[in-house]
Amino acid sequence: MATASVRSELSCSVCREIYTDPVTLPCGHNYCRVCIGRTWDWQLGIEEDPSCPQCRQRYGKQPQLIRNVTLCNIAEKFHLTDPQNGWTGIFCTYCDSPVAAAKSCLHCEASLCDYHVRKHSKSAEHVFTKPKASFKDRKCSVHRKMLEFYCTEDNTCICSSCSLHGDHQWHNVESLSEASKWKKEKLRKVLEKLSPEREETEGQIQRLQKRRREVAEKSAGQTVRITALFRDIRQQLGALERQLLSDISREQEKASHKLHDLIQQLEIKKDELSRKIRHIEELCNMADPLTVLQERESENSEHSQCYDSDGGDIMGTMAYSFSRGLGITYSKDTHKQVGRDDIEVPAVEDLYVDQVTHILLTGLTEIGTLVMQMFHSEGVQGMLVGRNMGTTNVSLFLDTMYINKRTQSGESTQSSRSAHEYWDMVGCYSGGSL
């Protein structure tokens, strides 16, 4: 931004370029010497008095132009540091003050500003090029003469002395213009071959870019579908988890309630037995034989009430009925005492295994079916199933779930042992093999 502001202050209001050989008018405005000179020449042609292009102050005659040395030095330094001006650092050969050269004449070996370019000879031998700081490459390194000919045998530019009595004597030589003409024809033929090749290359680039866009669009679509798929999977897994936890909690409450009732009955039985034991121990510790013998009939009568008419244990029968409702193995021997009954309580992991496995397999199979349907319908199986998750493992996992689901939901031929085997298989896959 600062550079643009400085450039504006150092620009001539006529040519809109950085000052070259700036001069100051009596009114105080600055211009390039060439620019103000051309302006006054034009005014003289239309019979007007010279004036300042900015403030329009008129002078009876052309005032003396005073060179602004300070502004000239600032402009020259800005030329060297400003990357926008494209200045080559070459000055006009014919200007008394440093003025940037616009062209170089190869024939005259001179650099010219815009003003002197217009004044220079326009003949064919005066060829203009970009400003050149040195013309050494235009001269023969041996004879220090201008290069005027081209040796077709050695493919090099030579001067007149080289062709007459130098190393290229008796060689076939051509003028530079003629040799340049032949070379341009060869280059045009090469260009004719390169142009179709470039067009073909451009066509390939366009096809590849189109393919890249198609891949990007396809990937974006698949990304959306996969994101939606996993969102659905997470929702279904969450619902399945909540269902299983709810079922387990409900069954646990039912089992706990039944077990609580059974425990209460057994506590009552234990209290009754404890009372009888204390009474019998008191009898055993009595010293009076008559009292012991009189209590025998009463004790036998009360003790017999703990058994049913068939000699069975009433409390044991009640415990047996509760245990059957819970699926608990209860071994009952009617010929044993009440306190000798055998109740076998199952391990925690044995509870609800078949029911949980059936619900879980049903939910997982539905999720697996959803995944496989997406693979086949969207055509992304080859893209997604590959590196770490092979199709064989996916099919094996889904097939296993399907087989177990059918077995669990079919006839009751699958024991709890098969359910445990399934959970072992799931644990194996969750360890990282799938």
Short mmCIF file of N, CA and C in Angstrom, two decimals, residues 91-99 111-113 116:
data_model
loop_
_atom_site.label_atom_id
_atom_site.label_comp_id
_atom_site.label_asym_id
_atom_site.label_seq_id
_atom_site.Cartn_x
_atom_site.Cartn_y
_atom_site.Cartn_z
N PHE A 91 19.97 2.73 -19.61
CA PHE A 91 19.60 4.11 -19.92
C PHE A 91 19.75 4.38 -21.41
N CYS A 92 19.06 5.43 -21.83
CA CYS A 92 19.13 5.86 -23.23
C CYS A 92 20.54 6.37 -23.55
N THR A 93 21.06 5.95 -24.69
CA THR A 93 22.42 6.33 -25.08
C THR A 93 22.50 7.81 -25.46
N TYR A 94 21.43 8.36 -25.96
CA TYR A 94 21.48 9.71 -26.52
C TYR A 94 21.00 10.79 -25.56
N CYS A 95 20.39 10.44 -24.46
CA CYS A 95 19.91 11.44 -23.50
C CYS A 95 21.06 11.91 -22.62
N ASP A 96 21.07 13.22 -22.33
CA ASP A 96 22.11 13.76 -21.46
C ASP A 96 21.92 13.32 -20.02
N SER A 97 20.67 13.19 -19.59
CA SER A 97 20.38 12.73 -18.22
C SER A 97 19.95 11.27 -18.27
N PRO A 98 20.01 10.58 -17.14
CA PRO A 98 19.63 9.16 -17.12
C PRO A 98 18.14 8.97 -17.41
N VAL A 99 17.83 8.44 -18.59
CA VAL A 99 16.46 8.14 -19.00
C VAL A 99 16.40 6.65 -19.36
N SER A 111 21.06 2.00 -27.10
CA SER A 111 19.78 1.89 -26.40
C SER A 111 19.08 3.23 -26.48
N LEU A 112 17.77 3.20 -26.68
CA LEU A 112 17.02 4.42 -26.94
C LEU A 112 15.80 4.50 -26.03
N CYS A 113 15.50 5.72 -25.59
CA CYS A 113 14.27 5.96 -24.85
C CYS A 113 13.11 6.07 -25.85
N HIS A 116 13.65 8.92 -28.45
CA HIS A 116 14.65 8.69 -29.50
C HIS A 116 14.28 7.50 -30.38
#
